[in-house]
Each structure stands twice: as structure tokens, then as C-alpha cells.
PDB file of C-alpha atoms and ligand atoms in Angstrom:
ATOM      1  CA  MET A  10     -56.478 -16.820 -68.451  1.00  0.00           C
ATOM      2  CA  ASN A  11     -58.865 -19.665 -67.847  1.00  0.00           C
ATOM      3  CA  LYS A  12     -58.754 -22.913 -65.961  1.00  0.00           C
ATOM      4  CA  ALA A  13     -56.998 -24.767 -68.753  1.00  0.00           C
ATOM      5  CA  LYS A  14     -54.021 -22.479 -68.330  1.00  0.00           C
ATOM      6  CA  ARG A  15     -53.782 -22.762 -64.545  1.00  0.00           C
ATOM      7  CA  ALA A  16     -51.551 -25.294 -62.884  1.00  0.00           C
ATOM      8  CA  ALA A  17     -53.611 -28.170 -61.512  1.00  0.00           C
ATOM      9  CA  VAL A  18     -51.953 -29.621 -58.425  1.00  0.00           C
ATOM     10  CA  ILE A  19     -52.891 -32.804 -56.624  1.00  0.00           C
ATOM     11  CA  ALA A  20     -51.312 -32.872 -53.186  1.00  0.00           C
ATOM     12  CA  GLY A  21     -51.485 -35.719 -50.729  1.00  0.00           C
ATOM     13  CA  ASN A  22     -51.582 -34.840 -47.039  1.00  0.00           C
ATOM     14  CA  TRP A  23     -50.470 -37.951 -45.250  1.00  0.00           C
ATOM     15  CA  LYS A  24     -51.129 -36.362 -41.822  1.00  0.00           C
ATOM     16  CA  MET A  25     -49.572 -38.456 -38.994  1.00  0.00           C
ATOM     17  CA  ASN A  26     -49.242 -41.637 -41.009  1.00  0.00           C
ATOM     18  CA  LYS A  27     -46.317 -43.776 -42.244  1.00  0.00           C
ATOM     19  CA  THR A  28     -42.844 -44.365 -40.850  1.00  0.00           C
ATOM     20  CA  PRO A  29     -39.779 -43.553 -42.992  1.00  0.00           C
ATOM     21  CA  SER A  30     -39.551 -47.097 -44.382  1.00  0.00           C
ATOM     22  CA  GLU A  31     -43.289 -47.188 -45.106  1.00  0.00           C
ATOM     23  CA  THR A  32     -42.932 -43.794 -46.794  1.00  0.00           C
ATOM     24  CA  ALA A  33     -40.236 -45.065 -49.138  1.00  0.00           C
ATOM     25  CA  ALA A  34     -42.302 -48.145 -50.003  1.00  0.00           C
ATOM     26  CA  LEU A  35     -45.493 -46.186 -50.739  1.00  0.00           C
ATOM     27  CA  ILE A  36     -43.680 -43.648 -52.928  1.00  0.00           C
ATOM     28  CA  GLU A  37     -41.976 -46.476 -54.865  1.00  0.00           C
ATOM     29  CA  GLU A  38     -45.446 -47.924 -55.455  1.00  0.00           C
ATOM     30  CA  MET A  39     -46.867 -44.572 -56.544  1.00  0.00           C
ATOM     31  CA  LYS A  40     -44.060 -43.463 -58.854  1.00  0.00           C
ATOM     32  CA  PRO A  41     -44.926 -45.549 -61.919  1.00  0.00           C
ATOM     33  CA  LEU A  42     -48.664 -44.921 -61.418  1.00  0.00           C
ATOM     34  CA  VAL A  43     -48.337 -41.127 -61.595  1.00  0.00           C
ATOM     35  CA  ALA A  44     -45.348 -40.877 -63.957  1.00  0.00           C
ATOM     36  CA  ASP A  45     -47.396 -39.584 -66.887  1.00  0.00           C
ATOM     37  CA  ALA A  46     -49.402 -37.037 -64.876  1.00  0.00           C
ATOM     38  CA  ASP A  47     -50.267 -33.812 -66.625  1.00  0.00           C
ATOM     39  CA  CYS A  48     -50.598 -31.950 -63.334  1.00  0.00           C
ATOM     40  CA  GLY A  49     -48.438 -31.193 -60.333  1.00  0.00           C
ATOM     41  CA  VAL A  50     -48.075 -34.118 -57.935  1.00  0.00           C
ATOM     42  CA  VAL A  51     -47.072 -33.375 -54.341  1.00  0.00           C
ATOM     43  CA  LEU A  52     -46.849 -35.549 -51.243  1.00  0.00           C
ATOM     44  CA  CYS A  53     -46.818 -33.800 -47.864  1.00  0.00           C
ATOM     45  CA  VAL A  54     -45.398 -36.218 -45.328  1.00  0.00           C
ATOM     46  CA  PRO A  55     -44.507 -36.060 -41.612  1.00  0.00           C
ATOM     47  CA  PHE A  56     -41.256 -34.212 -40.817  1.00  0.00           C
ATOM     48  CA  VAL A  57     -39.229 -37.317 -39.983  1.00  0.00           C
ATOM     49  CA  ASP A  58     -40.287 -38.956 -43.266  1.00  0.00           C
ATOM     50  CA  LEU A  59     -39.017 -36.080 -45.416  1.00  0.00           C
ATOM     51  CA  PRO A  60     -35.504 -37.453 -46.129  1.00  0.00           C
ATOM     52  CA  ALA A  61     -36.912 -40.873 -47.075  1.00  0.00           C
ATOM     53  CA  ALA A  62     -39.596 -39.253 -49.224  1.00  0.00           C
ATOM     54  CA  LEU A  63     -37.134 -36.968 -51.011  1.00  0.00           C
ATOM     55  CA  ASP A  64     -34.833 -39.888 -51.664  1.00  0.00           C
ATOM     56  CA  ALA A  65     -37.622 -42.133 -52.987  1.00  0.00           C
ATOM     57  CA  ALA A  66     -39.050 -39.366 -55.181  1.00  0.00           C
ATOM     58  CA  LYS A  67     -35.695 -38.360 -56.679  1.00  0.00           C
ATOM     59  CA  GLY A  68     -35.783 -38.305 -60.472  1.00  0.00           C
ATOM     60  CA  SER A  69     -39.583 -38.645 -60.560  1.00  0.00           C
ATOM     61  CA  ASN A  70     -42.356 -36.084 -61.070  1.00  0.00           C
ATOM     62  CA  ILE A  71     -43.382 -36.294 -57.405  1.00  0.00           C
ATOM     63  CA  LYS A  72     -42.562 -33.211 -55.317  1.00  0.00           C
ATOM     64  CA  ILE A  73     -42.297 -33.381 -51.559  1.00  0.00           C
ATOM     65  CA  GLY A  74     -43.928 -31.118 -49.001  1.00  0.00           C
ATOM     66  CA  ALA A  75     -44.130 -30.692 -45.247  1.00  0.00           C
ATOM     67  CA  GLN A  76     -47.329 -30.254 -43.243  1.00  0.00           C
ATOM     68  CA  ASN A  77     -46.366 -27.185 -41.222  1.00  0.00           C
ATOM     69  CA  CYS A  78     -43.420 -24.987 -40.312  1.00  0.00           C
ATOM     70  CA  HIS A  79     -42.669 -22.326 -37.745  1.00  0.00           C
ATOM     71  CA  PHE A  80     -42.593 -18.653 -38.640  1.00  0.00           C
ATOM     72  CA  LYS A  81     -39.344 -17.746 -36.888  1.00  0.00           C
ATOM     73  CA  GLU A  82     -36.019 -18.328 -38.601  1.00  0.00           C
ATOM     74  CA  SER A  83     -34.471 -19.990 -35.529  1.00  0.00           C
ATOM     75  CA  GLY A  84     -34.462 -19.767 -31.759  1.00  0.00           C
ATOM     76  CA  ALA A  85     -35.915 -21.172 -28.570  1.00  0.00           C
ATOM     77  CA  TYR A  86     -38.986 -22.899 -30.005  1.00  0.00           C
ATOM     78  CA  THR A  87     -38.689 -26.441 -28.727  1.00  0.00           C
ATOM     79  CA  GLY A  88     -40.106 -29.010 -31.103  1.00  0.00           C
ATOM     80  CA  GLU A  89     -40.488 -26.639 -34.031  1.00  0.00           C
ATOM     81  CA  ILE A  90     -39.055 -26.732 -37.577  1.00  0.00           C
ATOM     82  CA  SER A  91     -38.090 -23.677 -39.653  1.00  0.00           C
ATOM     83  CA  ALA A  92     -38.645 -23.015 -43.322  1.00  0.00           C
ATOM     84  CA  ALA A  93     -34.870 -22.852 -43.877  1.00  0.00           C
ATOM     85  CA  MET A  94     -34.482 -26.384 -42.472  1.00  0.00           C
ATOM     86  CA  LEU A  95     -37.103 -27.673 -44.911  1.00  0.00           C
ATOM     87  CA  CYS A  96     -35.540 -25.754 -47.762  1.00  0.00           C
ATOM     88  CA  GLU A  97     -32.083 -27.220 -47.192  1.00  0.00           C
ATOM     89  CA  LEU A  98     -33.529 -30.736 -47.275  1.00  0.00           C
ATOM     90  CA  GLY A  99     -35.055 -30.112 -50.708  1.00  0.00           C
ATOM     91  CA  VAL A 100     -38.667 -29.729 -49.640  1.00  0.00           C
ATOM     92  CA  GLU A 101     -40.645 -27.535 -52.063  1.00  0.00           C
ATOM     93  CA  TYR A 102     -44.134 -27.236 -50.538  1.00  0.00           C
ATOM     94  CA  VAL A 103     -45.511 -26.618 -47.057  1.00  0.00           C
ATOM     95  CA  ILE A 104     -49.136 -26.949 -45.964  1.00  0.00           C
ATOM     96  CA  ILE A 105     -50.090 -24.005 -43.755  1.00  0.00           C
ATOM     97  CA  GLY A 106     -53.121 -23.563 -41.527  1.00  0.00           C
ATOM     98  CA  HIS A 107     -54.698 -26.981 -41.945  1.00  0.00           C
ATOM     99  CA  SER A 108     -57.917 -27.135 -39.923  1.00  0.00           C
ATOM    100  CA  GLU A 109     -56.431 -29.875 -37.732  1.00  0.00           C
ATOM    101  CA  ARG A 110     -53.681 -27.449 -36.756  1.00  0.00           C
ATOM    102  CA  ARG A 111     -56.227 -24.684 -36.197  1.00  0.00           C
ATOM    103  CA  THR A 112     -58.413 -26.992 -34.070  1.00  0.00           C
ATOM    104  CA  TYR A 113     -55.858 -29.003 -32.089  1.00  0.00           C
ATOM    105  CA  PHE A 114     -52.761 -26.810 -32.000  1.00  0.00           C
ATOM    106  CA  GLY A 115     -54.076 -23.284 -31.565  1.00  0.00           C
ATOM    107  CA  GLU A 116     -53.290 -22.073 -35.070  1.00  0.00           C
ATOM    108  CA  THR A 117     -54.914 -18.693 -35.743  1.00  0.00           C
ATOM    109  CA  ASP A 118     -55.406 -16.596 -38.864  1.00  0.00           C
ATOM    110  CA  GLU A 119     -52.529 -14.435 -37.632  1.00  0.00           C
ATOM    111  CA  THR A 120     -50.074 -17.331 -37.226  1.00  0.00           C
ATOM    112  CA  VAL A 121     -51.219 -18.702 -40.575  1.00  0.00           C
ATOM    113  CA  ASN A 122     -50.186 -15.377 -42.073  1.00  0.00           C
ATOM    114  CA  LEU A 123     -46.791 -15.421 -40.318  1.00  0.00           C
ATOM    115  CA  ARG A 124     -46.113 -19.002 -41.393  1.00  0.00           C
ATOM    116  CA  THR A 125     -47.200 -18.303 -44.958  1.00  0.00           C
ATOM    117  CA  ARG A 126     -44.782 -15.402 -45.171  1.00  0.00           C
ATOM    118  CA  ALA A 127     -41.942 -17.465 -43.685  1.00  0.00           C
ATOM    119  CA  VAL A 128     -42.537 -20.212 -46.247  1.00  0.00           C
ATOM    120  CA  LEU A 129     -42.612 -17.739 -49.134  1.00  0.00           C
ATOM    121  CA  ASP A 130     -39.557 -15.831 -47.923  1.00  0.00           C
ATOM    122  CA  ALA A 131     -37.642 -19.133 -47.859  1.00  0.00           C
ATOM    123  CA  GLY A 132     -38.503 -19.639 -51.539  1.00  0.00           C
ATOM    124  CA  LEU A 133     -40.976 -22.473 -50.934  1.00  0.00           C
ATOM    125  CA  THR A 134     -44.587 -22.839 -52.061  1.00  0.00           C
ATOM    126  CA  ALA A 135     -47.305 -22.483 -49.407  1.00  0.00           C
ATOM    127  CA  ILE A 136     -50.505 -24.522 -49.581  1.00  0.00           C
ATOM    128  CA  VAL A 137     -52.737 -22.360 -47.385  1.00  0.00           C
ATOM    129  CA  CYS A 138     -55.862 -24.054 -46.024  1.00  0.00           C
ATOM    130  CA  VAL A 139     -59.121 -22.227 -45.388  1.00  0.00           C
ATOM    131  CA  GLY A 140     -62.616 -23.510 -44.723  1.00  0.00           C
ATOM    132  CA  GLU A 141     -65.703 -23.286 -42.548  1.00  0.00           C
ATOM    133  CA  SER A 142     -67.085 -25.534 -39.825  1.00  0.00           C
ATOM    134  CA  LEU A 143     -70.522 -27.112 -40.113  1.00  0.00           C
ATOM    135  CA  THR A 144     -71.939 -24.517 -37.704  1.00  0.00           C
ATOM    136  CA  GLN A 145     -70.522 -21.692 -39.779  1.00  0.00           C
ATOM    137  CA  ARG A 146     -72.002 -23.185 -42.951  1.00  0.00           C
ATOM    138  CA  GLU A 147     -75.382 -23.465 -41.224  1.00  0.00           C
ATOM    139  CA  GLN A 148     -75.055 -19.854 -40.055  1.00  0.00           C
ATOM    140  CA  GLY A 149     -74.645 -18.810 -43.673  1.00  0.00           C
ATOM    141  CA  VAL A 150     -71.243 -17.189 -43.166  1.00  0.00           C
ATOM    142  CA  THR A 151     -69.102 -19.487 -45.347  1.00  0.00           C
ATOM    143  CA  ALA A 152     -68.272 -16.910 -47.991  1.00  0.00           C
ATOM    144  CA  GLU A 153     -67.473 -14.173 -45.480  1.00  0.00           C
ATOM    145  CA  LEU A 154     -65.382 -16.505 -43.331  1.00  0.00           C
ATOM    146  CA  VAL A 155     -63.352 -17.950 -46.178  1.00  0.00           C
ATOM    147  CA  ALA A 156     -62.759 -14.470 -47.612  1.00  0.00           C
ATOM    148  CA  LEU A 157     -61.582 -13.294 -44.198  1.00  0.00           C
ATOM    149  CA  GLN A 158     -59.247 -16.268 -43.722  1.00  0.00           C
ATOM    150  CA  THR A 159     -57.818 -15.744 -47.206  1.00  0.00           C
ATOM    151  CA  LYS A 160     -57.320 -12.029 -46.698  1.00  0.00           C
ATOM    152  CA  ILE A 161     -55.539 -12.403 -43.363  1.00  0.00           C
ATOM    153  CA  ALA A 162     -53.386 -15.311 -44.615  1.00  0.00           C
ATOM    154  CA  LEU A 163     -52.128 -13.119 -47.468  1.00  0.00           C
ATOM    155  CA  ARG A 164     -51.575  -9.954 -45.438  1.00  0.00           C
ATOM    156  CA  ASP A 165     -48.249  -8.352 -46.465  1.00  0.00           C
ATOM    157  CA  VAL A 166     -47.543 -11.082 -49.034  1.00  0.00           C
ATOM    158  CA  PRO A 167     -46.033  -9.218 -52.001  1.00  0.00           C
ATOM    159  CA  ALA A 168     -47.593  -9.744 -55.425  1.00  0.00           C
ATOM    160  CA  GLU A 169     -44.398 -11.264 -56.795  1.00  0.00           C
ATOM    161  CA  GLN A 170     -44.682 -14.131 -54.288  1.00  0.00           C
ATOM    162  CA  LEU A 171     -48.285 -14.984 -55.128  1.00  0.00           C
ATOM    163  CA  SER A 172     -47.238 -17.446 -57.829  1.00  0.00           C
ATOM    164  CA  ARG A 173     -45.899 -19.612 -54.988  1.00  0.00           C
ATOM    165  CA  VAL A 174     -49.222 -19.622 -53.136  1.00  0.00           C
ATOM    166  CA  ILE A 175     -51.845 -22.331 -53.494  1.00  0.00           C
ATOM    167  CA  ILE A 176     -55.068 -21.983 -51.552  1.00  0.00           C
ATOM    168  CA  ALA A 177     -56.904 -25.110 -50.507  1.00  0.00           C
ATOM    169  CA  TYR A 178     -60.586 -24.834 -49.643  1.00  0.00           C
ATOM    170  CA  GLU A 179     -61.202 -27.515 -47.061  1.00  0.00           C
ATOM    171  CA  PRO A 180     -64.628 -27.404 -45.395  1.00  0.00           C
ATOM    172  CA  VAL A 181     -63.976 -28.726 -41.899  1.00  0.00           C
ATOM    173  CA  TRP A 182     -67.166 -30.789 -41.977  1.00  0.00           C
ATOM    174  CA  ALA A 183     -65.898 -32.686 -45.037  1.00  0.00           C
ATOM    175  CA  ILE A 184     -62.474 -33.659 -43.689  1.00  0.00           C
ATOM    176  CA  GLY A 185     -62.155 -37.325 -42.868  1.00  0.00           C
ATOM    177  CA  THR A 186     -65.918 -37.646 -42.577  1.00  0.00           C
ATOM    178  CA  GLY A 187     -66.748 -39.176 -45.935  1.00  0.00           C
ATOM    179  CA  LYS A 188     -69.027 -36.153 -46.487  1.00  0.00           C
ATOM    180  CA  THR A 189     -67.796 -34.330 -49.562  1.00  0.00           C
ATOM    181  CA  ALA A 190     -68.888 -30.871 -50.582  1.00  0.00           C
ATOM    182  CA  THR A 191     -70.942 -31.110 -53.741  1.00  0.00           C
ATOM    183  CA  ALA A 192     -69.098 -30.066 -56.871  1.00  0.00           C
ATOM    184  CA  ALA A 193     -71.256 -26.921 -56.956  1.00  0.00           C
ATOM    185  CA  GLN A 194     -70.486 -26.052 -53.312  1.00  0.00           C
ATOM    186  CA  ALA A 195     -66.746 -26.540 -53.863  1.00  0.00           C
ATOM    187  CA  ASN A 196     -66.802 -24.431 -57.002  1.00  0.00           C
ATOM    188  CA  GLU A 197     -68.817 -21.665 -55.353  1.00  0.00           C
ATOM    189  CA  VAL A 198     -66.402 -21.256 -52.431  1.00  0.00           C
ATOM    190  CA  ASN A 199     -63.320 -21.604 -54.638  1.00  0.00           C
ATOM    191  CA  ALA A 200     -64.736 -18.742 -56.714  1.00  0.00           C
ATOM    192  CA  VAL A 201     -65.118 -16.643 -53.541  1.00  0.00           C
ATOM    193  CA  ILE A 202     -61.437 -17.295 -52.761  1.00  0.00           C
ATOM    194  CA  ARG A 203     -60.450 -16.277 -56.288  1.00  0.00           C
ATOM    195  CA  ALA A 204     -62.573 -13.106 -56.081  1.00  0.00           C
ATOM    196  CA  THR A 205     -60.943 -12.238 -52.752  1.00  0.00           C
ATOM    197  CA  VAL A 206     -57.492 -12.632 -54.280  1.00  0.00           C
ATOM    198  CA  ALA A 207     -58.631 -10.541 -57.259  1.00  0.00           C
ATOM    199  CA  SER A 208     -59.649  -7.743 -54.892  1.00  0.00           C
ATOM    200  CA  LEU A 209     -56.183  -7.819 -53.345  1.00  0.00           C
ATOM    201  CA  TYR A 210     -53.903  -8.483 -56.333  1.00  0.00           C
ATOM    202  CA  GLY A 211     -55.998  -7.890 -59.438  1.00  0.00           C
ATOM    203  CA  ASP A 212     -57.774 -10.168 -61.899  1.00  0.00           C
ATOM    204  CA  ALA A 213     -54.737 -11.555 -63.694  1.00  0.00           C
ATOM    205  CA  ALA A 214     -53.084 -12.753 -60.477  1.00  0.00           C
ATOM    206  CA  ALA A 215     -56.348 -14.292 -59.289  1.00  0.00           C
ATOM    207  CA  GLU A 216     -56.911 -16.041 -62.612  1.00  0.00           C
ATOM    208  CA  ALA A 217     -53.453 -17.600 -62.386  1.00  0.00           C
ATOM    209  CA  LEU A 218     -53.963 -18.816 -58.792  1.00  0.00           C
ATOM    210  CA  THR A 219     -54.310 -22.532 -58.120  1.00  0.00           C
ATOM    211  CA  VAL A 220     -57.278 -23.100 -55.782  1.00  0.00           C
ATOM    212  CA  GLN A 221     -57.677 -26.665 -54.586  1.00  0.00           C
ATOM    213  CA  TYR A 222     -60.570 -28.461 -52.939  1.00  0.00           C
ATOM    214  CA  GLY A 223     -59.982 -30.873 -50.056  1.00  0.00           C
ATOM    215  CA  GLY A 224     -62.289 -32.928 -47.887  1.00  0.00           C
ATOM    216  CA  SER A 225     -63.100 -36.575 -48.569  1.00  0.00           C
ATOM    217  CA  MET A 226     -61.965 -36.295 -52.179  1.00  0.00           C
ATOM    218  CA  ASN A 227     -61.492 -39.835 -53.427  1.00  0.00           C
ATOM    219  CA  ALA A 228     -61.093 -41.950 -56.553  1.00  0.00           C
ATOM    220  CA  GLY A 229     -64.860 -42.002 -57.054  1.00  0.00           C
ATOM    221  CA  ASN A 230     -65.732 -38.305 -56.723  1.00  0.00           C
ATOM    222  CA  ALA A 231     -62.519 -36.591 -57.893  1.00  0.00           C
ATOM    223  CA  ALA A 232     -63.413 -36.267 -61.571  1.00  0.00           C
ATOM    224  CA  GLU A 233     -66.651 -34.368 -60.912  1.00  0.00           C
ATOM    225  CA  LEU A 234     -65.011 -32.016 -58.410  1.00  0.00           C
ATOM    226  CA  LEU A 235     -61.962 -31.402 -60.605  1.00  0.00           C
ATOM    227  CA  ASP A 236     -64.190 -30.700 -63.566  1.00  0.00           C
ATOM    228  CA  GLN A 237     -65.472 -27.515 -61.943  1.00  0.00           C
ATOM    229  CA  PRO A 238     -64.167 -24.283 -63.467  1.00  0.00           C
ATOM    230  CA  ASP A 239     -62.734 -22.943 -60.198  1.00  0.00           C
ATOM    231  CA  VAL A 240     -61.385 -26.222 -58.781  1.00  0.00           C
ATOM    232  CA  ASP A 241     -57.744 -26.496 -59.818  1.00  0.00           C
ATOM    233  CA  GLY A 242     -56.689 -29.580 -57.951  1.00  0.00           C
ATOM    234  CA  GLY A 243     -57.101 -31.293 -54.643  1.00  0.00           C
ATOM    235  CA  LEU A 244     -55.624 -31.700 -51.198  1.00  0.00           C
ATOM    236  CA  ILE A 245     -56.171 -35.345 -50.432  1.00  0.00           C
ATOM    237  CA  GLY A 246     -56.029 -36.982 -47.016  1.00  0.00           C
ATOM    238  CA  GLY A 247     -57.106 -40.609 -46.647  1.00  0.00           C
ATOM    239  CA  ALA A 248     -57.088 -41.443 -50.352  1.00  0.00           C
ATOM    240  CA  SER A 249     -53.466 -40.267 -50.677  1.00  0.00           C
ATOM    241  CA  LEU A 250     -52.373 -43.201 -48.532  1.00  0.00           C
ATOM    242  CA  LYS A 251     -53.519 -45.677 -51.185  1.00  0.00           C
ATOM    243  CA  ALA A 252     -51.350 -45.675 -54.318  1.00  0.00           C
ATOM    244  CA  ALA A 253     -54.065 -46.754 -56.759  1.00  0.00           C
ATOM    245  CA  ASP A 254     -56.646 -44.284 -55.430  1.00  0.00           C
ATOM    246  CA  PHE A 255     -54.175 -41.406 -55.416  1.00  0.00           C
ATOM    247  CA  ALA A 256     -53.155 -42.255 -58.986  1.00  0.00           C
ATOM    248  CA  THR A 257     -56.800 -42.242 -60.076  1.00  0.00           C
ATOM    249  CA  ILE A 258     -57.217 -38.744 -58.646  1.00  0.00           C
ATOM    250  CA  VAL A 259     -54.016 -37.592 -60.389  1.00  0.00           C
ATOM    251  CA  ARG A 260     -55.361 -38.968 -63.670  1.00  0.00           C
ATOM    252  CA  ALA A 261     -58.652 -37.108 -63.153  1.00  0.00           C
ATOM    253  CA  ALA A 262     -56.711 -33.839 -62.781  1.00  0.00           C
ATOM    254  CA  SER A 263     -54.499 -34.455 -65.811  1.00  0.00           C
ATOM    255  CA  ARG A 264     -55.640 -32.679 -68.903  1.00  0.00           C
TER     256      ARG A 264
HETATM  257  P1  LIG B 322     -59.594 -36.438 -46.213  1.00  0.00           P
HETATM  258  O1  LIG B 322     -59.321 -36.512 -47.689  1.00  0.00           O
HETATM  259  O2  LIG B 322     -59.131 -37.647 -45.446  1.00  0.00           O
HETATM  260  O3  LIG B 322     -61.007 -36.038 -45.914  1.00  0.00           O
HETATM  261  O4  LIG B 322     -58.674 -35.247 -45.654  1.00  0.00           O
HETATM  262  C1  LIG B 322     -58.688 -34.043 -46.323  1.00  0.00           C
HETATM  263  C2  LIG B 322     -57.619 -33.209 -45.759  1.00  0.00           C
HETATM  264  O5  LIG B 322     -57.674 -32.790 -44.620  1.00  0.00           O
HETATM  265  C3  LIG B 322     -56.461 -32.932 -46.615  1.00  0.00           C
HETATM  266  O6  LIG B 322     -55.660 -31.945 -46.059  1.00  0.00           O
END
């Protein structure tokens, strides 16, 4: 299987932006612009915006995702949200292990693994984020680090659930900085991720895996990044808050 046969997915990560009414308005604006997309289109919105997002996206090709979820089914975890809660709402995707959660909220490779498994066990698709800091890139450990993060995230994930895993390579130094990885850098690390998955699940599973790039992807640079053989889509922050820019990226991924 080659890239042409893999599912390209463009996912917006709205982070902590937009109220429910703003969410509905932005999705209404986006719907006609992405209606003819030949790739998966996902918007990952704040928890409280999920009902508004699901309602606005109903009947369209836009799928809705959350930005995190807890790994326990229920219990005394004040402020947390379970995978079952998201599932019942109609959410289909959950971002796991975003670098902002690793940096600001104590997320570790181990909790990324637990959350990934909770998401998959609930029947949802996990968008698992991996990526190195600038220091780690300068230390020359990017490939090792990303392989390690990938391996731990997938620990005890059964092969039959792998089709509901997307891995997003997001170099921390490229997130929200305007500094994008070059197309060659993105492709090189995405290939490392695919090789790691191949070592765990075999070549066919790895070839079928959607591996996204994220980090200052925008309307201007998306086409070159998405053209790379191992870049199967994008996880888009800032540019996913602008309907026209997001639609341009979706068009670049459509083939
Ligand atoms: P930016 O596109 O704003 O750099 O954010 C990328 C990101 O973190 C997506 O998850």
C-alpha cells in the first residue's frame, strides 16, 4: 500500500479558543468550503463546545473531536472527562498527548498510553501526538525520542485497534511559533514513526497508518508538506481557526 491508498486526515485543533456560539458560527462558515474534500476533515474543539460543534456539523463531512480525555471509566477525578462521555455525545476523535498537555499538565508517555487505550476501547479514534523539543533536536535525538514516544503510546494496543490510531508528528519548536519543519524534516520523522509501527505491527499495518504533521502548518506551506510521501495529513492549530485558511489546507490534502 502506498500513500495514495492511505486516508489523509486534516484535523483542526482549536485549543482553548471559541465559545459554543462562536463554534457554531465558524463551523457554519467552514461547511460549504470543505464540502467537496477528498480527505478526512476533523475539528477538535474544547469540551464545552462539543454539543454545538456536533449540532453544526450534522449532515456534513466534518467530524468532531475532543482535545483530551481521562483514562479511567469514571470515578473521583474532579474536572475530568471520560471516553464514554465523549462517545455518547457523538464525538469520534480525541487528541492524546499534545505537547501542551505534556508541558503544562504533566502528561507523560505512560498516561498518553493509558489515555490512548481508553479512547480505543471506547470505539473512538485517537490522534496521538509525538515530537521533540528544540533542545532534543539539537542533541540529535529526534528519531530515538519520537520512536520511544510512539512505542510507549502504543504499548498493549491490539493490532485490530490500530486502524483507529492516527499519529501526529508535532515538533514542539514548530508549534505556534511560525517556524515550520521543512518538508524533508517532516517526512523524515514521519518515516521514523512508520518504521517504529512496522517493527511493532508489521509492514502492512504501518503502511496503512495515517501519520500527520503539525506545527505552523498554514495555507501557504500545506501543499509542500502534504506532498511528502510519509505525510498523510495535518494537525492544524492557528490556521484551523480561519475558515478560508483551513479550507485551503483541506484542498491541498484532497487527492
Ligand atoms: P499551530 O498550527 O498553531 O502551530 O499549532 C499546531 C498544533 O499544536 C496542532 O495541534
